Short mmCIF file of C-alpha atoms in Angstrom, two decimals:
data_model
loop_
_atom_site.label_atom_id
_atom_site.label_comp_id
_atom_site.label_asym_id
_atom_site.label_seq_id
_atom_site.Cartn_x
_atom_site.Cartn_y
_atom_site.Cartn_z
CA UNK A 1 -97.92 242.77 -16.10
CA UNK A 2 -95.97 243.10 -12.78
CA UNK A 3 -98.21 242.98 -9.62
CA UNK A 4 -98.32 246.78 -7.91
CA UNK A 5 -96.40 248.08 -5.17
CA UNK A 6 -97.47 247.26 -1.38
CA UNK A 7 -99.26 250.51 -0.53
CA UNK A 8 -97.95 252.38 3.38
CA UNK A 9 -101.31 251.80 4.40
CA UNK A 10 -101.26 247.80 3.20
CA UNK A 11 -98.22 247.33 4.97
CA UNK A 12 -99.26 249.14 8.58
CA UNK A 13 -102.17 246.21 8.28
CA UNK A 14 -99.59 243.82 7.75
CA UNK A 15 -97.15 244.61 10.38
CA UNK A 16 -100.17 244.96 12.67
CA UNK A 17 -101.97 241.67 11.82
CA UNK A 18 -98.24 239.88 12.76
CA UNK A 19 -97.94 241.73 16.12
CA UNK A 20 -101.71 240.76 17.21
CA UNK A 21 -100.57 237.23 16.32
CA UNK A 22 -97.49 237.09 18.45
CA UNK A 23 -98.92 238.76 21.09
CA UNK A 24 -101.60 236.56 20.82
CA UNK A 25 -99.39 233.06 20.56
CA UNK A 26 -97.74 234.62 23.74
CA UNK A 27 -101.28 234.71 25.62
CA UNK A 28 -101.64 231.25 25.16
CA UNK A 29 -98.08 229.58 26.63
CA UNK A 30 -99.54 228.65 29.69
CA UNK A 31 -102.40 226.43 28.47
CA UNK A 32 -102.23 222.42 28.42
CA UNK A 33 -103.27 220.21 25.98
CA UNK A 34 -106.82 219.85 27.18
CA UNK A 35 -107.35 223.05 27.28
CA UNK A 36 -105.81 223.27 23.28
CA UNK A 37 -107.91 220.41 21.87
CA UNK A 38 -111.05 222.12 23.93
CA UNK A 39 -110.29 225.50 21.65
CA UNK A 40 -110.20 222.73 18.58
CA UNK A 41 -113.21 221.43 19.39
CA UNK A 42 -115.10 224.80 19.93
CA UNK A 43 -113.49 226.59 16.69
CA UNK A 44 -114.57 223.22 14.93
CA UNK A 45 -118.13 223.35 15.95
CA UNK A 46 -118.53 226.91 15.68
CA UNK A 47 -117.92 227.08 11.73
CA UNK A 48 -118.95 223.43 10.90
CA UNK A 49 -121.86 222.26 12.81
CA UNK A 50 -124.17 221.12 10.50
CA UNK A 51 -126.58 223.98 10.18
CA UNK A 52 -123.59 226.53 9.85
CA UNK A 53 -121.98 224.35 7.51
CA UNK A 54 -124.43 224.24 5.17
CA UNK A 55 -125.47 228.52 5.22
CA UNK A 56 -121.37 228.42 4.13
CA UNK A 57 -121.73 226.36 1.44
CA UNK A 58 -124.57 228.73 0.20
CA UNK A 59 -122.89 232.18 0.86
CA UNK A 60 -119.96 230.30 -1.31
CA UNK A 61 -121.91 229.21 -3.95
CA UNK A 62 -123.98 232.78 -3.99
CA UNK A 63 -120.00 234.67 -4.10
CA UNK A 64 -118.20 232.78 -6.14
CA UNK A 65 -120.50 231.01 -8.05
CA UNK A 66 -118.54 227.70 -8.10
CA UNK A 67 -119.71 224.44 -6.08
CA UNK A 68 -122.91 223.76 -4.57
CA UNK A 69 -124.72 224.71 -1.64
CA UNK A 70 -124.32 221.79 0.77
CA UNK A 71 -121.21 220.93 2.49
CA UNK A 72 -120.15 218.22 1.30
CA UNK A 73 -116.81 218.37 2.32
CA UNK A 74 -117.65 219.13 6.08
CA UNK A 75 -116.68 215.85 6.93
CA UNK A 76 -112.59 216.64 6.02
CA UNK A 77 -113.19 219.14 9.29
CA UNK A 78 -114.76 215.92 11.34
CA UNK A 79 -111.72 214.04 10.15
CA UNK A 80 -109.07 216.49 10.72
CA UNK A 81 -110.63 217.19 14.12
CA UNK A 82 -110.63 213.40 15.09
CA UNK A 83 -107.10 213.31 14.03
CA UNK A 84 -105.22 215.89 15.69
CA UNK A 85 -107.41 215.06 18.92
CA UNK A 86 -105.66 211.86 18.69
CA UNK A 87 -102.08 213.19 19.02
CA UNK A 88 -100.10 215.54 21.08
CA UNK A 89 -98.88 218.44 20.31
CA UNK A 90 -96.90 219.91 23.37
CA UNK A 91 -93.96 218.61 25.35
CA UNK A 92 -93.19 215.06 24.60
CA UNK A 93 -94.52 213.58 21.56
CA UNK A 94 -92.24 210.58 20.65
CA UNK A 95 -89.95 208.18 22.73
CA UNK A 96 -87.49 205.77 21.46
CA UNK A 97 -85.24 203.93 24.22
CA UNK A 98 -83.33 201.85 21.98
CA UNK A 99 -82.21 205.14 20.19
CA UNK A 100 -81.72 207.05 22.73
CA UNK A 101 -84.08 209.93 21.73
CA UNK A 102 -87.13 212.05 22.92
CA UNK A 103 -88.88 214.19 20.67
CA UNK A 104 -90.47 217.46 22.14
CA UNK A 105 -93.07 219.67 19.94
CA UNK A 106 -92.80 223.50 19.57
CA UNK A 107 -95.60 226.00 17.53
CA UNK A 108 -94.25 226.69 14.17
CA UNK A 109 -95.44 230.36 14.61
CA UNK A 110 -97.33 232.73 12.61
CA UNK A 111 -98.65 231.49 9.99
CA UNK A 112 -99.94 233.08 6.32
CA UNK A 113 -102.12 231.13 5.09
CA UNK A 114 -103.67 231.55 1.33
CA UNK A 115 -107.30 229.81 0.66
CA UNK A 116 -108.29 228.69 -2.70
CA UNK A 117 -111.53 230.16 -4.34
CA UNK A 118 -112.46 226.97 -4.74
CA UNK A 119 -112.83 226.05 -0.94
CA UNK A 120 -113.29 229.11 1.07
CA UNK A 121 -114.96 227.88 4.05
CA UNK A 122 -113.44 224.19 4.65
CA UNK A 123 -109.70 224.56 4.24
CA UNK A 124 -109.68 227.68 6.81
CA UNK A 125 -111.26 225.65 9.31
CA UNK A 126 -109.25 222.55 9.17
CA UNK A 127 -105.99 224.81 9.24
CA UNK A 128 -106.79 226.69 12.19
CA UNK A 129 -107.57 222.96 13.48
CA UNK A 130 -103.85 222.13 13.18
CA UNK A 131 -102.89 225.68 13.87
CA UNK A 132 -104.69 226.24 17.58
CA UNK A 133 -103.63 222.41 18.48
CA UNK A 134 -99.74 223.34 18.40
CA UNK A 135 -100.38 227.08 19.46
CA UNK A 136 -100.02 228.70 16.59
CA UNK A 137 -101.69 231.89 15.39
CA UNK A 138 -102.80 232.33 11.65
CA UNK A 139 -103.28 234.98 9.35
CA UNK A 140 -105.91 233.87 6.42
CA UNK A 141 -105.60 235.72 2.91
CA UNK A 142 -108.38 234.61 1.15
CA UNK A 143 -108.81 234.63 -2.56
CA UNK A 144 -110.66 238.22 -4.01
CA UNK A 145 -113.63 236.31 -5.42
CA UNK A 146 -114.68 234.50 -2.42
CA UNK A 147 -113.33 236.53 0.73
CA UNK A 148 -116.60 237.41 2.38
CA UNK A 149 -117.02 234.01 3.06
CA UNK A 150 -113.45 233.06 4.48
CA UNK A 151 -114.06 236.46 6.49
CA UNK A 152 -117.38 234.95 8.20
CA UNK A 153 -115.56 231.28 8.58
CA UNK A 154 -112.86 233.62 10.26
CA UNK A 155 -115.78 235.53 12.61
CA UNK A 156 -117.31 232.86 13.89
CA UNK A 157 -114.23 230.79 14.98
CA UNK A 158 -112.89 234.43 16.47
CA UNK A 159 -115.98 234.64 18.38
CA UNK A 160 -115.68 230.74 19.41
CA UNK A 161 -112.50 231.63 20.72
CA UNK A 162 -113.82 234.51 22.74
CA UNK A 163 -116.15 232.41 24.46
CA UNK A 164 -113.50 230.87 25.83
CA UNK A 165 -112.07 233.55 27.25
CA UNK A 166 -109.26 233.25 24.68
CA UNK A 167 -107.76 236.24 22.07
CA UNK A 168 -109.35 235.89 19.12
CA UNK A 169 -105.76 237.42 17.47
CA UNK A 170 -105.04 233.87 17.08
CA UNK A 171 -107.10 233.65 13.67
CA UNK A 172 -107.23 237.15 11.48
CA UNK A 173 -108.41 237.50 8.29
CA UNK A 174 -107.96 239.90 5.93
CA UNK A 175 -111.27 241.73 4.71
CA UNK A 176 -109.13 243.38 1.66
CA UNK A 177 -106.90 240.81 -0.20
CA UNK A 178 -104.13 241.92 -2.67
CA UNK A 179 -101.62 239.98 -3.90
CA UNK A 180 -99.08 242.94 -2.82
CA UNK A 181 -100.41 242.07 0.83
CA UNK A 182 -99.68 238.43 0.86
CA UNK A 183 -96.87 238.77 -0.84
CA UNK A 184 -96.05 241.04 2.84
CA UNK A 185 -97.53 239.09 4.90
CA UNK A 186 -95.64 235.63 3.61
CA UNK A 187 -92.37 237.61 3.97
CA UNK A 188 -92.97 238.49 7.52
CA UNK A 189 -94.71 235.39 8.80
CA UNK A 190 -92.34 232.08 10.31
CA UNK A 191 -94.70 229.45 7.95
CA UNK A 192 -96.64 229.85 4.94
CA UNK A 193 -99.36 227.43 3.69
CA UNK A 194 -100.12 227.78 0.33
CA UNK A 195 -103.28 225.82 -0.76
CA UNK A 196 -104.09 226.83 -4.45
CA UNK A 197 -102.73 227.27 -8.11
CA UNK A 198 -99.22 227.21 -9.51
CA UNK A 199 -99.08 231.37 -9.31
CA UNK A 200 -99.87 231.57 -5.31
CA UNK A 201 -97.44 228.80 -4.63
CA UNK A 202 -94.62 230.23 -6.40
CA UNK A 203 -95.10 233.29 -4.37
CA UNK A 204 -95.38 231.42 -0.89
CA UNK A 205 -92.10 229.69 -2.45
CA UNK A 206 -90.50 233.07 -3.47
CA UNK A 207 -91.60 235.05 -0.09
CA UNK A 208 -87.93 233.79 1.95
CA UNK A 209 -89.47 232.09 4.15
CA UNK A 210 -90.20 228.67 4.94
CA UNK A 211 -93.55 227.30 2.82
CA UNK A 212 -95.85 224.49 1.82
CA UNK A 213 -97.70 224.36 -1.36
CA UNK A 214 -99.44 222.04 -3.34
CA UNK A 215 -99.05 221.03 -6.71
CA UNK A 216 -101.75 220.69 -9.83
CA UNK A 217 -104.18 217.63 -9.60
CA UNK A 218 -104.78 215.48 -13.13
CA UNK A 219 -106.54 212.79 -11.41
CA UNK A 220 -106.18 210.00 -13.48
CA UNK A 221 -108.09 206.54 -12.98
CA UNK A 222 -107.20 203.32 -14.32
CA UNK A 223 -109.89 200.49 -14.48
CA UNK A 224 -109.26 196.99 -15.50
CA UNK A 225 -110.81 193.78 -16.30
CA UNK A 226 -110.78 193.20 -12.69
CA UNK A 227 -112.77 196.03 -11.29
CA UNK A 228 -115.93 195.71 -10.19
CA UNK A 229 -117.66 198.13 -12.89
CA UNK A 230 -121.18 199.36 -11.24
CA UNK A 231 -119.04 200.22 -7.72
CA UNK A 232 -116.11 202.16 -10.23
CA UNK A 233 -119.13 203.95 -12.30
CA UNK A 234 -120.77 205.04 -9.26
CA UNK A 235 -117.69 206.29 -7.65
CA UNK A 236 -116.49 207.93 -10.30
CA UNK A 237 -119.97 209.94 -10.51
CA UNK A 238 -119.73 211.05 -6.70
CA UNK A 239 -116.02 211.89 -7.16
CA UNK A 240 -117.02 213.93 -10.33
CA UNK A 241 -119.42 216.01 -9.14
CA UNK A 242 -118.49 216.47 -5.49
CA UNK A 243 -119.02 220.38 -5.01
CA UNK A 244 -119.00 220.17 -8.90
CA UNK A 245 -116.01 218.47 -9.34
CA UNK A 246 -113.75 221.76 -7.33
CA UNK A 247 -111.07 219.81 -5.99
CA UNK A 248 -107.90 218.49 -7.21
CA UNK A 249 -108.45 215.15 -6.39
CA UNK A 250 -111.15 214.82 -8.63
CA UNK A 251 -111.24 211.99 -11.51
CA UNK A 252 -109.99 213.97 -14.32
CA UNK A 253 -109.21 210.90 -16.84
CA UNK A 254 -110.21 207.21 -17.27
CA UNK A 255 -108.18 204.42 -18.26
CA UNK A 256 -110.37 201.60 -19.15
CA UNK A 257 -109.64 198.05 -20.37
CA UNK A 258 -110.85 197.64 -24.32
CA UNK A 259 -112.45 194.50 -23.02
CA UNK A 260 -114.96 196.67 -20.45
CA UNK A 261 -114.93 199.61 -22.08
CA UNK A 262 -118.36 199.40 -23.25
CA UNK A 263 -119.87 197.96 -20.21
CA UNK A 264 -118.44 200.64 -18.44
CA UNK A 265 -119.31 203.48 -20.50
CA UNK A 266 -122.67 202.21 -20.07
CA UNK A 267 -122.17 202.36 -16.27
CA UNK A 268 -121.42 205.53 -16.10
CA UNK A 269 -124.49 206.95 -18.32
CA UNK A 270 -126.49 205.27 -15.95
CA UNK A 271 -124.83 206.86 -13.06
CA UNK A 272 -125.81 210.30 -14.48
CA UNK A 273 -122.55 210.77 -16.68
CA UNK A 274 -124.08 212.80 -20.58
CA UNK A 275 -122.01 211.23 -23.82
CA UNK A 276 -120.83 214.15 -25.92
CA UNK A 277 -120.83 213.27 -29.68
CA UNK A 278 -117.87 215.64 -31.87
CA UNK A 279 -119.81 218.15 -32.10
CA UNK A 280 -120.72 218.63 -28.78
CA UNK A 281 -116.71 217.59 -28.19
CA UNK A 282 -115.96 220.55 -29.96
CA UNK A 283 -118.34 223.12 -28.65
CA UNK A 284 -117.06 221.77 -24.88
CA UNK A 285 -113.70 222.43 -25.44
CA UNK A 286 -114.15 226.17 -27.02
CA UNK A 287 -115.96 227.11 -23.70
CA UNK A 288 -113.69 225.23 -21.32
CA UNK A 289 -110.35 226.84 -22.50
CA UNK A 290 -109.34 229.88 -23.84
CA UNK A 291 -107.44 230.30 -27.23
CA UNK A 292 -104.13 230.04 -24.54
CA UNK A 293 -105.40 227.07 -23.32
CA UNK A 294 -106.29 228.19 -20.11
CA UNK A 295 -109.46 227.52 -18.40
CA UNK A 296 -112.33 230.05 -18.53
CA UNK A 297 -113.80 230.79 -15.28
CA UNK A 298 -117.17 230.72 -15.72
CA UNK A 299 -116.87 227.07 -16.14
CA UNK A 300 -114.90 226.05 -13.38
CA UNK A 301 -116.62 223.96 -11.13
CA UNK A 302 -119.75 224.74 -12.28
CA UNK A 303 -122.72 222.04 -12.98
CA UNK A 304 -122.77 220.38 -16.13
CA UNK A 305 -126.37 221.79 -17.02
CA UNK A 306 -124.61 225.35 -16.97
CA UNK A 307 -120.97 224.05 -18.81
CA UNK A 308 -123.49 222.53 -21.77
CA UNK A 309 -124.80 226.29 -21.81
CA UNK A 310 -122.30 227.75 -21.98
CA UNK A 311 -120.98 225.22 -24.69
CA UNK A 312 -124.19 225.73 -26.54
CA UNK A 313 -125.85 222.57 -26.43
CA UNK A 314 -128.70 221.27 -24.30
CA UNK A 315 -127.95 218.42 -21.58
CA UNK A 316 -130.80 215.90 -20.91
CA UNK A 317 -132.52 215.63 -16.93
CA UNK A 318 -130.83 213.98 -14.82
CA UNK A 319 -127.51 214.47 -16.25
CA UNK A 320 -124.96 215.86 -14.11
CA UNK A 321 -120.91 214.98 -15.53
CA UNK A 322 -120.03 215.22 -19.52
CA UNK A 323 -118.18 211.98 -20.59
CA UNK A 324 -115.27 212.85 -23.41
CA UNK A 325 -114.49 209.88 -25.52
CA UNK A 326 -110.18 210.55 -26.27
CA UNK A 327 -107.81 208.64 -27.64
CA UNK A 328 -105.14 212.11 -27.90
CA UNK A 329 -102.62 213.11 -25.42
CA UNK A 330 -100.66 216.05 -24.74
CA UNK A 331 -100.75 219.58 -24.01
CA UNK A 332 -102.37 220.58 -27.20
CA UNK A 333 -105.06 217.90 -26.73
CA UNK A 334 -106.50 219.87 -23.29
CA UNK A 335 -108.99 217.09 -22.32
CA UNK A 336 -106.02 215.42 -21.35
CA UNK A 337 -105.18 217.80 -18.46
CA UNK A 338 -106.69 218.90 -15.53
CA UNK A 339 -110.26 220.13 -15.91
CA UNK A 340 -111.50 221.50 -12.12
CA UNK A 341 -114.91 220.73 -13.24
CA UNK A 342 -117.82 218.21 -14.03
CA UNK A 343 -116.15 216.94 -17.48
CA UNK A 344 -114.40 213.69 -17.58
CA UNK A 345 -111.91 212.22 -20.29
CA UNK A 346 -112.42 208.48 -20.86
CA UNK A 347 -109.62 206.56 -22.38
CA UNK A 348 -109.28 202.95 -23.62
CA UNK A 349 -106.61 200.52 -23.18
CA UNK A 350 -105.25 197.29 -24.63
CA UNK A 351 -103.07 195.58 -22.13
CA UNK A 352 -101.95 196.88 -19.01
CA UNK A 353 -98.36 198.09 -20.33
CA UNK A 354 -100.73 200.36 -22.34
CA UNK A 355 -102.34 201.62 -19.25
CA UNK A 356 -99.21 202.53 -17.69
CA UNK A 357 -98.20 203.94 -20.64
CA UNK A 358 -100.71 206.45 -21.02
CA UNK A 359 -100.70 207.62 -17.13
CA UNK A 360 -97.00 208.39 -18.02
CA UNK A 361 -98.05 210.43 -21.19
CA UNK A 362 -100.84 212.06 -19.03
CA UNK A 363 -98.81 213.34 -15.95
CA UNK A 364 -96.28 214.74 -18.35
CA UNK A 365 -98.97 216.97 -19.48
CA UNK A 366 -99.50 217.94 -15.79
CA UNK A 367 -100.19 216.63 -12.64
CA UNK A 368 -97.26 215.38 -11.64
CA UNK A 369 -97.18 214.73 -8.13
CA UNK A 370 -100.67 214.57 -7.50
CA UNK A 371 -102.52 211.18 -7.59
CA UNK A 372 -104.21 208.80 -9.74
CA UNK A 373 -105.99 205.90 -8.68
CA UNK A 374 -107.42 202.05 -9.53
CA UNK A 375 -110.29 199.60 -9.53
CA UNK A 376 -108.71 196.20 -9.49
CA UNK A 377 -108.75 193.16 -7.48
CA UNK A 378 -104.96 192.37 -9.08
CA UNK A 379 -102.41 193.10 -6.58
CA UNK A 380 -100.00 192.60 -9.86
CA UNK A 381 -101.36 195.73 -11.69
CA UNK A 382 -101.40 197.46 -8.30
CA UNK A 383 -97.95 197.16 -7.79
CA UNK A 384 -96.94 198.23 -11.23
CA UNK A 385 -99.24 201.39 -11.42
CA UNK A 386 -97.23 202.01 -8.51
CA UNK A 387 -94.23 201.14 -9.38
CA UNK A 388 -94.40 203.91 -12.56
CA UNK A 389 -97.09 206.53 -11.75
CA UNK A 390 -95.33 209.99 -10.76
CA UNK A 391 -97.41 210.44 -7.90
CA UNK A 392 -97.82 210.86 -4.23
CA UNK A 393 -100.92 208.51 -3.55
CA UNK A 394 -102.43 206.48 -5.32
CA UNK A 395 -106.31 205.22 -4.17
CA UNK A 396 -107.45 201.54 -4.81
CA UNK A 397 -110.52 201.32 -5.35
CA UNK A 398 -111.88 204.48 -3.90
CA UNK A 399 -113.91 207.36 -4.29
CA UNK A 400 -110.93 209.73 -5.55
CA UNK A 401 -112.09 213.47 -4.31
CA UNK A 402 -112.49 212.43 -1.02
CA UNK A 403 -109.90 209.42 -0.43
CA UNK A 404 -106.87 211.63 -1.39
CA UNK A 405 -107.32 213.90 1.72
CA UNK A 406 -107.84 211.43 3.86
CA UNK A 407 -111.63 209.69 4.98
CA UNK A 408 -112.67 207.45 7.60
CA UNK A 409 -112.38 204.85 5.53
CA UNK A 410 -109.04 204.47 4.96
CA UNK A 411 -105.56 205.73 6.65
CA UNK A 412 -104.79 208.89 5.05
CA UNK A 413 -104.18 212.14 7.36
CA UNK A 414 -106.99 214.41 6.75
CA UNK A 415 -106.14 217.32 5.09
CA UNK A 416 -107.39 220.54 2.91
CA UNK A 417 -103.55 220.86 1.62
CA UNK A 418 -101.69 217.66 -0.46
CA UNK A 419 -98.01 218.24 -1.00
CA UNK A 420 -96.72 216.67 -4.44
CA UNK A 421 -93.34 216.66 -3.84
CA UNK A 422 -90.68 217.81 -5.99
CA UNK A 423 -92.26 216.16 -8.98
CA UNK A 424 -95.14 219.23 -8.20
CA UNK A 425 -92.27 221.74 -7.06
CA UNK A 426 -93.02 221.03 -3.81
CA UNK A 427 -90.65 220.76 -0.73
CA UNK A 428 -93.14 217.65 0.36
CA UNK A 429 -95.28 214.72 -1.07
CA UNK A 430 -97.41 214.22 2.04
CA UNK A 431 -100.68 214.98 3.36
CA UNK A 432 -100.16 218.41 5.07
CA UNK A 433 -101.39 217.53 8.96
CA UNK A 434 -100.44 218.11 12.48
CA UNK A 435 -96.85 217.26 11.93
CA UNK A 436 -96.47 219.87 9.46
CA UNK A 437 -97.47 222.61 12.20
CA UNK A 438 -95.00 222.11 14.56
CA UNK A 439 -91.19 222.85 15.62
CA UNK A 440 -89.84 219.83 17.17
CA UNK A 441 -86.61 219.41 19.70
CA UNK A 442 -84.72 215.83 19.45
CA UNK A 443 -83.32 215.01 23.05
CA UNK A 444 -80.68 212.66 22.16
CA UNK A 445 -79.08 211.01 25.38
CA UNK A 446 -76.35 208.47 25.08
CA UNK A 447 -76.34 204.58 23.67
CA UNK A 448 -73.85 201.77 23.58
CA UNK A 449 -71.99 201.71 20.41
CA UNK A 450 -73.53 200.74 17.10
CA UNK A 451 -70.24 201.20 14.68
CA UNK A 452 -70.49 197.80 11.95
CA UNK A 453 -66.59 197.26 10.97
CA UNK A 454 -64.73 198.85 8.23
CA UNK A 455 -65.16 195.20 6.51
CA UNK A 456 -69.29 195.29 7.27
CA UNK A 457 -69.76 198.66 5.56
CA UNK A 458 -67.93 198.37 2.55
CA UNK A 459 -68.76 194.60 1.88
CA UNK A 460 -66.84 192.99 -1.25
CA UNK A 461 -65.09 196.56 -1.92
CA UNK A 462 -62.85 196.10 1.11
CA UNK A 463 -59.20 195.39 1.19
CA UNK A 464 -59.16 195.77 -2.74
CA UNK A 465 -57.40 197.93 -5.08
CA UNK A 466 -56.65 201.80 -4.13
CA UNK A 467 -57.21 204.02 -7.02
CA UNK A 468 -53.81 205.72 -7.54
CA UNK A 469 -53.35 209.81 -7.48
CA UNK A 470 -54.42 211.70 -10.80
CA UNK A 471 -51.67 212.15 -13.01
CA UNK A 472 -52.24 215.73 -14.06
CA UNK A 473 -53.60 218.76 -12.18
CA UNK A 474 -56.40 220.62 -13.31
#
């Protein structure tokens, strides 16, 4: 069914959202840089001090009824605040003398950007992070099922900003979402950033103007005879059911060596994870999909007490992921693609030219783009995972949901937003961060000549035979 028509009154809002914004970008010119990472800093604590972090995480849960109500991903807002603090953002970023060049950073704009049901309150914060740091002004849409809350993330960095004696026009939300609206706004805007499913990217991608999006997540995990199996177990339980396994990033499938599998399944019982016998296989997958195969709602990121409900079975205390024993894969064999949830496909493998055989069959079935990941201590199976994999990152030996985005633990830019490159139809497979939020001017000033010789360039191809004229015309 074709979305409606963009009603008069839906696009007056829109035109006047985008003139607040410019007028309030143009307020702004004159500060420095210290006075731009101060704004950061004060828009950051407003929304995700501790205390207000965590009555956002329950007004998400309460509204949407996915997650869980503590913020568990408030520190990707520490992280993304550390990191653009720790570059510039205005006048001369980047130097190179032996080139000849000087880089100089300009705001990007306006920018729409379109929040994800599935993390209302963190990903607005960490993009107006980005935004304020290269004086940009945003314009949230938030998703219809969890709006209120991106509207009171919204409020209380607006009112942060006021305090400051700044325009709070730099960040508007709007209280009303429609897809006829964004669909406006994205046209009118200089930047979109699309963080969500296939359907809101290809509208960012479709609005005719420039856009980032992210692709589907099928996080796939390969363990070998290597790994260190209590450390994978236990990592695979937090990245499971971190805010009930929401994100992208979370472990979706595991590869496991034939020669640990046991062990490890045993692991991961321990670590919480519930065993589903056929039965219980078959129940799970009635109530996770639809008869289209799509996923039903009322079981995305939800615990796995309520999936096991829904499913019609009971789940033991102390349980809190669903283990799925498969040996199928494909897009008719769904536990094979991405779940956004606490249910995790566990796969065995004999050799590791099995293993990177089945992550080959698995991203065909989606997820291309995204990420998978490995416990090993073999640099050898390292390099070929990543030789193969159709990915963007790949984590070794790392808790996967949180890794991806960038912790403070490893040297990934933090992020909400994870491009997936054109394997994900995207137009990047980076980490969406300050760089990404920013016009930039190359100063190029002359350099002696660096011109290698006819003879150089063309190697063992030079000086021989010249391909004659073509005989015939066409």
């Amino acid at each position: 069914m074709a979305p409606r028509a963009l009603t008069p009154e839906e696009q007056q809002l829109a035109h006047a959202l985008l003139d607040r914004a410019r007028a309030a970008m143009k307020a702004i010119e004159p500060l420095d840089q210290r006075a731009v990472d101060r704004l950061c800093q004060a828009i950051a604590w407003a929304a995700a001090n501790e205390g207000t972090a965590t009555r956002l995480a329950r007004m998400s849960v309460e509204e949407s009824g996915m997650g869980i109500p503590e913020p568990s991903r408030r520190g990707k807002v520490l992280g993304i605040l550390r990191d653009a603090l720790r570059q510039r953002s205005m006048g001369i970023i980047e130097e190179n003398p032996e080139k000849g060049l000087v880089k100089y950073a300009k705001p990007a704009g306006v920018i729409t950007s379109l929040i994800p049901v599935t993390s209302p309150y963190i990903t607005p914060i960490g993009i107006a992070i980005y935004a304020l740091k290269c004086k940009d002004a945003v314009i949230f849409s938030p998703h219809p099922a969890s709006r209120k809350t991106t509207n009171e993330v919204v409020r209380l960095m607006r009112e942060a900003l006021t305090r400051q004696g700044i325009v709070a026009d730099l960040l508007q939300c709007v209280e009303r979402p429609s897809i006829p609206l964004a669909n406006e706004l994205m046209s009118k805007a200089d930047l979109t950033i699309a963080t969500g499913g296939p359907a809101m990217v290809k509208s960012a991608y479709s609005s005719g103007k420039p856009a980032y999006g992210v692709g589907a997540g099928n996080a796939t995990m390969v363990i070998d005879e290597t790994a260190d199996i209590a450390d994978a177990a236990r990592n695979t339980r937090i990245s499971k059911t971190n805010d009930n396994g929401s994100g992208c990033s979370a472990d979706g499938n595991i590869l496991v060596d034939s020669r640990i599998y046991d062990e490890f399944l045993a692991a991961l019982q321990t670590e919480g994870g519930y065993l589903v016998n056929d039965r219980e296989k078959d129940l799970l997958r009635a109530a996770y999909w639809d008869a289209e195969g799509h996923r039903t709602a009322e079981t995305i990121a939800r615990p796995a007490r309520v999936v096991a409900e829904r499913a019609g079975f009971p789940l033991p205390d102390g349980k809190t992921f669903l283990i799925v024993p498969e040996a199928r894969i494909g897009r008719q064999h769904l536990f094979s693609t991405e779940k956004l949830g606490t249910v995790l496909a566990i796969f065995r493998f004999d050799g590791f030219d099995d293993a990177l055989d089945q992550v080959r069959q698995i991203f065909d079935t989606g997820g291309k783009g995204h990420s998978c990941g490995i416990y090993s201590f073999d640099d050898e199976h390292i390099h070929a995972l990543a030789m193969v994999a159709p990915v963007s990152r790949i984590m070794v030996r790392q808790v996967q949901s949180r890794a991806n985005a960038g912790t403070f633990t490893n040297g990934m830019p933090m992020t909400s937003s994870m491009g997936c490159g054109t394997w994900g139809g995207n137009i990047t497979n980076e980490n969406i961060s300050l760089k990404h939020y920013m016009n930039v001017t190359w100063v190029s000033r002359p350099i002696p000549e660096d011109r290698p010789s006819d003879r150089e360039l063309f190697g063992e191809f030079y000086d021989t035979d010249i391909f004659e004229p073509a005989t015939r015309t066409l």
